[in-house]
Short mmCIF file of C-alpha atoms in Angstrom, two decimals:
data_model
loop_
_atom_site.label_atom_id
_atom_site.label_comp_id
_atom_site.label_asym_id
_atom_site.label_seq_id
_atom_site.Cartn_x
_atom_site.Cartn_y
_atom_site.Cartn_z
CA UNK A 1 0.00 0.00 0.00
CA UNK A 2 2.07 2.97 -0.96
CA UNK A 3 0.03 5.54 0.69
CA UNK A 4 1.05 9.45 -0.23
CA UNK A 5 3.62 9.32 -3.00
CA UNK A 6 5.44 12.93 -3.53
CA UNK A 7 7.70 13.36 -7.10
CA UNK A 8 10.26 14.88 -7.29
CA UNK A 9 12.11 13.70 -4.37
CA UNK A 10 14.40 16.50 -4.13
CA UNK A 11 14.47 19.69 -7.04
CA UNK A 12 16.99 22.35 -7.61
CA UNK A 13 15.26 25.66 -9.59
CA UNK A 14 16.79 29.06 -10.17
CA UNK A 15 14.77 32.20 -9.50
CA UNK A 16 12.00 32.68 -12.23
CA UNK A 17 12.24 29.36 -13.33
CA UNK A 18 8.61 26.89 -12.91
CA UNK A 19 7.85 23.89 -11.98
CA UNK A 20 4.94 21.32 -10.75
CA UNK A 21 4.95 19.06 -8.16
CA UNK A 22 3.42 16.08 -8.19
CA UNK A 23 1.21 14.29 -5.28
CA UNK A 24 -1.41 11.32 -5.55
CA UNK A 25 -2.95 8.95 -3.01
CA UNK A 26 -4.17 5.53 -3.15
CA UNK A 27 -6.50 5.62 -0.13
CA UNK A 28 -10.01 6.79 -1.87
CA UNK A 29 -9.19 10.18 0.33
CA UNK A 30 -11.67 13.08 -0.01
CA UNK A 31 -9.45 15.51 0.82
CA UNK A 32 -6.08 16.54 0.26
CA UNK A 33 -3.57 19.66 1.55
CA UNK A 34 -0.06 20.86 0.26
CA UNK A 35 1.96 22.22 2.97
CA UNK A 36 5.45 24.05 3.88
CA UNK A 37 7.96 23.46 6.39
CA UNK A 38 10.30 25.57 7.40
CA UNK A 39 12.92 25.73 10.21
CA UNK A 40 11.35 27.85 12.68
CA UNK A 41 8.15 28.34 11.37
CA UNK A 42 6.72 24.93 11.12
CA UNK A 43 4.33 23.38 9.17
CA UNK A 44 2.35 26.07 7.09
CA UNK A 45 -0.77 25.03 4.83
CA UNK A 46 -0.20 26.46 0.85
CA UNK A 47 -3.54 25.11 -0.44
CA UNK A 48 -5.93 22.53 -0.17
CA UNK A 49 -8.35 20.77 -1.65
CA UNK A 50 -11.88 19.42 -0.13
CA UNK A 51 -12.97 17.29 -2.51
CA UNK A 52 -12.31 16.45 -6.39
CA UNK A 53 -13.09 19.71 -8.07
CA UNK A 54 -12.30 22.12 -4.96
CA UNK A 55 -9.65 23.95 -3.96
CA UNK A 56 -9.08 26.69 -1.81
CA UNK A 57 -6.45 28.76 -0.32
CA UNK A 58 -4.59 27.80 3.15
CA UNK A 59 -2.05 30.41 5.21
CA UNK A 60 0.44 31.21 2.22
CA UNK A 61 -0.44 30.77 -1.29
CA UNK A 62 1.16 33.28 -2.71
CA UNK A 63 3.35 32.33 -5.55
CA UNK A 64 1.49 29.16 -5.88
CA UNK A 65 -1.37 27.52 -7.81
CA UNK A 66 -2.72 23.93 -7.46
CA UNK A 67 -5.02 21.58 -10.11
CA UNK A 68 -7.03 18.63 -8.29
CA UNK A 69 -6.59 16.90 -11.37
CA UNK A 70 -8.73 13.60 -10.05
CA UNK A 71 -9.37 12.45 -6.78
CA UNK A 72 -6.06 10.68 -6.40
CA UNK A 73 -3.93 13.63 -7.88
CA UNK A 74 -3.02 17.13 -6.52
CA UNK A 75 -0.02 19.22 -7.99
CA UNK A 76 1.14 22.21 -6.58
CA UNK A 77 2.86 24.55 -9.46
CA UNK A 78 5.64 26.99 -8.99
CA UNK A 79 4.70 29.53 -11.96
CA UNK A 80 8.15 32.02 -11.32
CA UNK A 81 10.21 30.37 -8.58
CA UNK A 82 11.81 32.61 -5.69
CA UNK A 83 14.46 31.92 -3.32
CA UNK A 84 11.80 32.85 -0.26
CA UNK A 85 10.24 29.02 -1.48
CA UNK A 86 13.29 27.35 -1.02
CA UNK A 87 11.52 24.82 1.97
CA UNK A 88 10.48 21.46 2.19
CA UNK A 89 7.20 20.60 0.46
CA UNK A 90 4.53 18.11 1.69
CA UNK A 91 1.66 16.26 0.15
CA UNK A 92 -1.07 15.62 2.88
CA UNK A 93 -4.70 13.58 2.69
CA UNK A 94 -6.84 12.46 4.62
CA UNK A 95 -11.09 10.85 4.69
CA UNK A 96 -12.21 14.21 6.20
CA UNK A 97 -15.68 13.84 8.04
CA UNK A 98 -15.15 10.33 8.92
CA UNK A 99 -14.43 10.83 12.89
CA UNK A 100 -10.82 9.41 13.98
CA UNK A 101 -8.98 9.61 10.34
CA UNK A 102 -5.78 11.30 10.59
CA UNK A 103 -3.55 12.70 8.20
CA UNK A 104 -1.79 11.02 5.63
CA UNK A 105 1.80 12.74 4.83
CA UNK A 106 4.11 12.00 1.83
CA UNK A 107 7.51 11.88 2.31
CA UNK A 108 8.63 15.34 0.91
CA UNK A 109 10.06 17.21 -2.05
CA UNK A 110 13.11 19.50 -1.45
CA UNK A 111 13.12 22.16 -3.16
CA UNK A 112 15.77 24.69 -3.31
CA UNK A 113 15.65 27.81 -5.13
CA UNK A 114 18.82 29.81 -6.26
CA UNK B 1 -6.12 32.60 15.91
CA UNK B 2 -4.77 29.11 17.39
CA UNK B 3 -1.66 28.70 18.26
CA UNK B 4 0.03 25.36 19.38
CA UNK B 5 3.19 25.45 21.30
CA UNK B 6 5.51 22.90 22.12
CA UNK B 7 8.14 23.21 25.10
CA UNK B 8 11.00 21.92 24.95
CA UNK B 9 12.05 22.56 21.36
CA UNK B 10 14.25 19.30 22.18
CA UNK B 11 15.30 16.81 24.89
CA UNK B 12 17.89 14.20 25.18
CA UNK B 13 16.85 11.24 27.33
CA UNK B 14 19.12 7.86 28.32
CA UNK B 15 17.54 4.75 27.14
CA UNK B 16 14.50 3.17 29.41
CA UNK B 17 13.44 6.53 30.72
CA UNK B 18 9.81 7.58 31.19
CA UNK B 19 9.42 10.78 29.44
CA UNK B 20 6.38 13.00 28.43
CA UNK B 21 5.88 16.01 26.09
CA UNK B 22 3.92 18.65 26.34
CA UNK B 23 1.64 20.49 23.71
CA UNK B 24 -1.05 23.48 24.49
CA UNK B 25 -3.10 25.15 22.41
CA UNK B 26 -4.82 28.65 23.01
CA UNK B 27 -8.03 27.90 21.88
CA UNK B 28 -9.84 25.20 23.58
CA UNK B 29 -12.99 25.05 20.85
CA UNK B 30 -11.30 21.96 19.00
CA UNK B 31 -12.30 18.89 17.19
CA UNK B 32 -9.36 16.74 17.20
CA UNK B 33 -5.85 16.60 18.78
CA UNK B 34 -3.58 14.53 16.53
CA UNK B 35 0.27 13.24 17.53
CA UNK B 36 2.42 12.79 14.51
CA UNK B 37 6.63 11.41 14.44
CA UNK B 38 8.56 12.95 11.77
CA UNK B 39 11.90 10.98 11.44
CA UNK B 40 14.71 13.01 9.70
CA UNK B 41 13.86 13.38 5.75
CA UNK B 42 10.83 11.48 6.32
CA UNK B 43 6.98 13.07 6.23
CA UNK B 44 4.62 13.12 9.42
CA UNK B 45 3.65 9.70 10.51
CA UNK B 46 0.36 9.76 12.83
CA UNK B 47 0.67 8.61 16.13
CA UNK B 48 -2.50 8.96 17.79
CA UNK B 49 -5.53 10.86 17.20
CA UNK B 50 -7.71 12.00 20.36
CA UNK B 51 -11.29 13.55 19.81
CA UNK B 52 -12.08 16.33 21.35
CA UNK B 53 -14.80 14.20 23.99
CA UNK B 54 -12.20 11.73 25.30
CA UNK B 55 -9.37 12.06 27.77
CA UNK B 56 -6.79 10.09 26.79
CA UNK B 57 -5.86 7.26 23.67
CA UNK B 58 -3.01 4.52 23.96
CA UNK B 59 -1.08 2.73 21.46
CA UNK B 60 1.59 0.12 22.83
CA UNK B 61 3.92 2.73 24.86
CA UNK B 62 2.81 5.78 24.12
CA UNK B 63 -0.40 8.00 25.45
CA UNK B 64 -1.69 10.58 25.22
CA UNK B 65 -4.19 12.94 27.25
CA UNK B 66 -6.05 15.75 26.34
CA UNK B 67 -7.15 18.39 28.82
CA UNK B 68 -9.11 20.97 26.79
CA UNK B 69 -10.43 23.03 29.48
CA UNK B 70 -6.78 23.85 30.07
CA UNK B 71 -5.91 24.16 26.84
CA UNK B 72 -3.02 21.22 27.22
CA UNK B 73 -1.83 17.88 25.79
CA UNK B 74 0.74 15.45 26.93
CA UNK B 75 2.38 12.43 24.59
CA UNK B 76 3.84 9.95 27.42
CA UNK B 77 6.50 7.85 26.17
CA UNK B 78 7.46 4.51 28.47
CA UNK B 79 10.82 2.74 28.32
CA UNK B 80 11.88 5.13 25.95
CA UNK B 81 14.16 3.54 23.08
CA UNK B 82 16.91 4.41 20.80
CA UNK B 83 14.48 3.86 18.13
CA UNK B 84 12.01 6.05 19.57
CA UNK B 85 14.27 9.48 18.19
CA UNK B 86 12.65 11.54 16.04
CA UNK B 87 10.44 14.73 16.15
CA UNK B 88 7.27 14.70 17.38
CA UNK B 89 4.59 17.42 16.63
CA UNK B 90 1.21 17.77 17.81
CA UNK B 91 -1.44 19.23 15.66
CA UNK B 92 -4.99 20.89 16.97
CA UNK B 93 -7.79 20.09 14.60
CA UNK B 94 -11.06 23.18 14.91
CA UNK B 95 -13.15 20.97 13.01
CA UNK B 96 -13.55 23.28 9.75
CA UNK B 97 -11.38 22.11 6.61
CA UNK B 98 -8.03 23.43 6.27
CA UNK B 99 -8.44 24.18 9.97
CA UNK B 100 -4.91 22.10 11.47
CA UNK B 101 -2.93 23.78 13.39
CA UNK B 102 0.62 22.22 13.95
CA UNK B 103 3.08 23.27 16.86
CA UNK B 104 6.76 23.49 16.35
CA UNK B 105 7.59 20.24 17.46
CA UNK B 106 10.06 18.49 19.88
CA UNK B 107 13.17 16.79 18.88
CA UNK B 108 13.77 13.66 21.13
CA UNK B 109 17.27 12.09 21.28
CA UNK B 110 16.99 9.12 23.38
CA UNK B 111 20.57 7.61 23.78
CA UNK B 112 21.53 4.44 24.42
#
């Protein structure tokens, strides 16, 4: 069962350059999230996504855009890359409105912007 | 606005020790308390998920309570383990989507 799968693993981009990030699930989730971590600031929600069709803006989406492309898939696009979103990306889902289902993490993309 | 803290930002243990960590949260109007481990270069893995009606959940050594009206959770760890190193975060759910609020997390080194 592989869970949250995250490509690319780890991503080097220099400022104004774009890219996509990739993120599907294989647990017939309803919902899915894109976060940031950063040291000191923790884990910050970019944009999420309630159910196939649906998205909607977290804490800090600036900079960002996101496509729920089916229920399994949700990218999160870089249109004109910064060094300020040089962090450590994460995939999230989870069955939300079923009581006790917790959140489902991928395992990451590094991404570092020059 | 919700804010989780988590004190101490890290804590070095010898092996077998008891050891619990703390978590409160400013708002007690929440749906959820979740536990997660993050091992290094790793994503969240979720520990143990407490609703906002119950006191306490258990899985093998770990614990954890919930005390809402104080605005305060604690992860007990028994016979702590070299294995058991990591960071652990807790996260306060407010029910709504998008709603999780994480804390900063504690980074356990227990040594053997």
């Amino acid at each position: 069962n592989a869970g949250v799968t995250q490509t690319p693993k780890f991503q080097v981009l220099k400022t104004g350059q774009s890219m996509t990030l990739q993120c599907a699930q294989d647990m017939n989730h309803n919902s899915m999230y894109w976060y940031r971590q950063d040291p000191g600031m923790g884990l910050r929600l970019i944009y999420y996504s309630a159910s196939e069709g649906t998205t909607d803006k977290g804490e800090v989406p600036n900079g960002y855009n996101v496509s729920r492309l089916n229920k399994r898939e949700f990218s999160l696009r870089l249109e004109s890359a910064a060094p300020s979103q040089t962090s450590v990306y994460f995939c999230a889902s989870e069955l939300f409105g079923m009581v006790n289902s917790p959140l489902h993490f991928g395992n990451g993309t590094r991404l570092t912007v020059t | 606005k919700q804010e989780v803290t988590q004190i101490p930002a890290a804590l070095s243990v010898p092996e077998g020790e008891n050891l619990v960590l703390n978590c409160s949260f400013t708002d007690s109007a929440i749906y959820n308390l979740q536990w997660f481990r993050q091992d290094p270069g790793k994503g969240l893995t979720s520990l143990l998920l407490i609703q906002s009606s119950q006191r306490e959940q258990t899985s093998g050594r770990l614990n954890a309570s919930l005390d809402k009206s104080s605005g305060r959770s604690t992860l007990y760890i028994a016979a702590s383990q070299p294995g058991d190193s990591a960071t652990y975060l807790c996260a306060v759910d407010g029910g709504s989507q998008g709603n999780l609020i994480f804390g900063k997390g504690t980074k356990l080194s227990v040594k053997p």
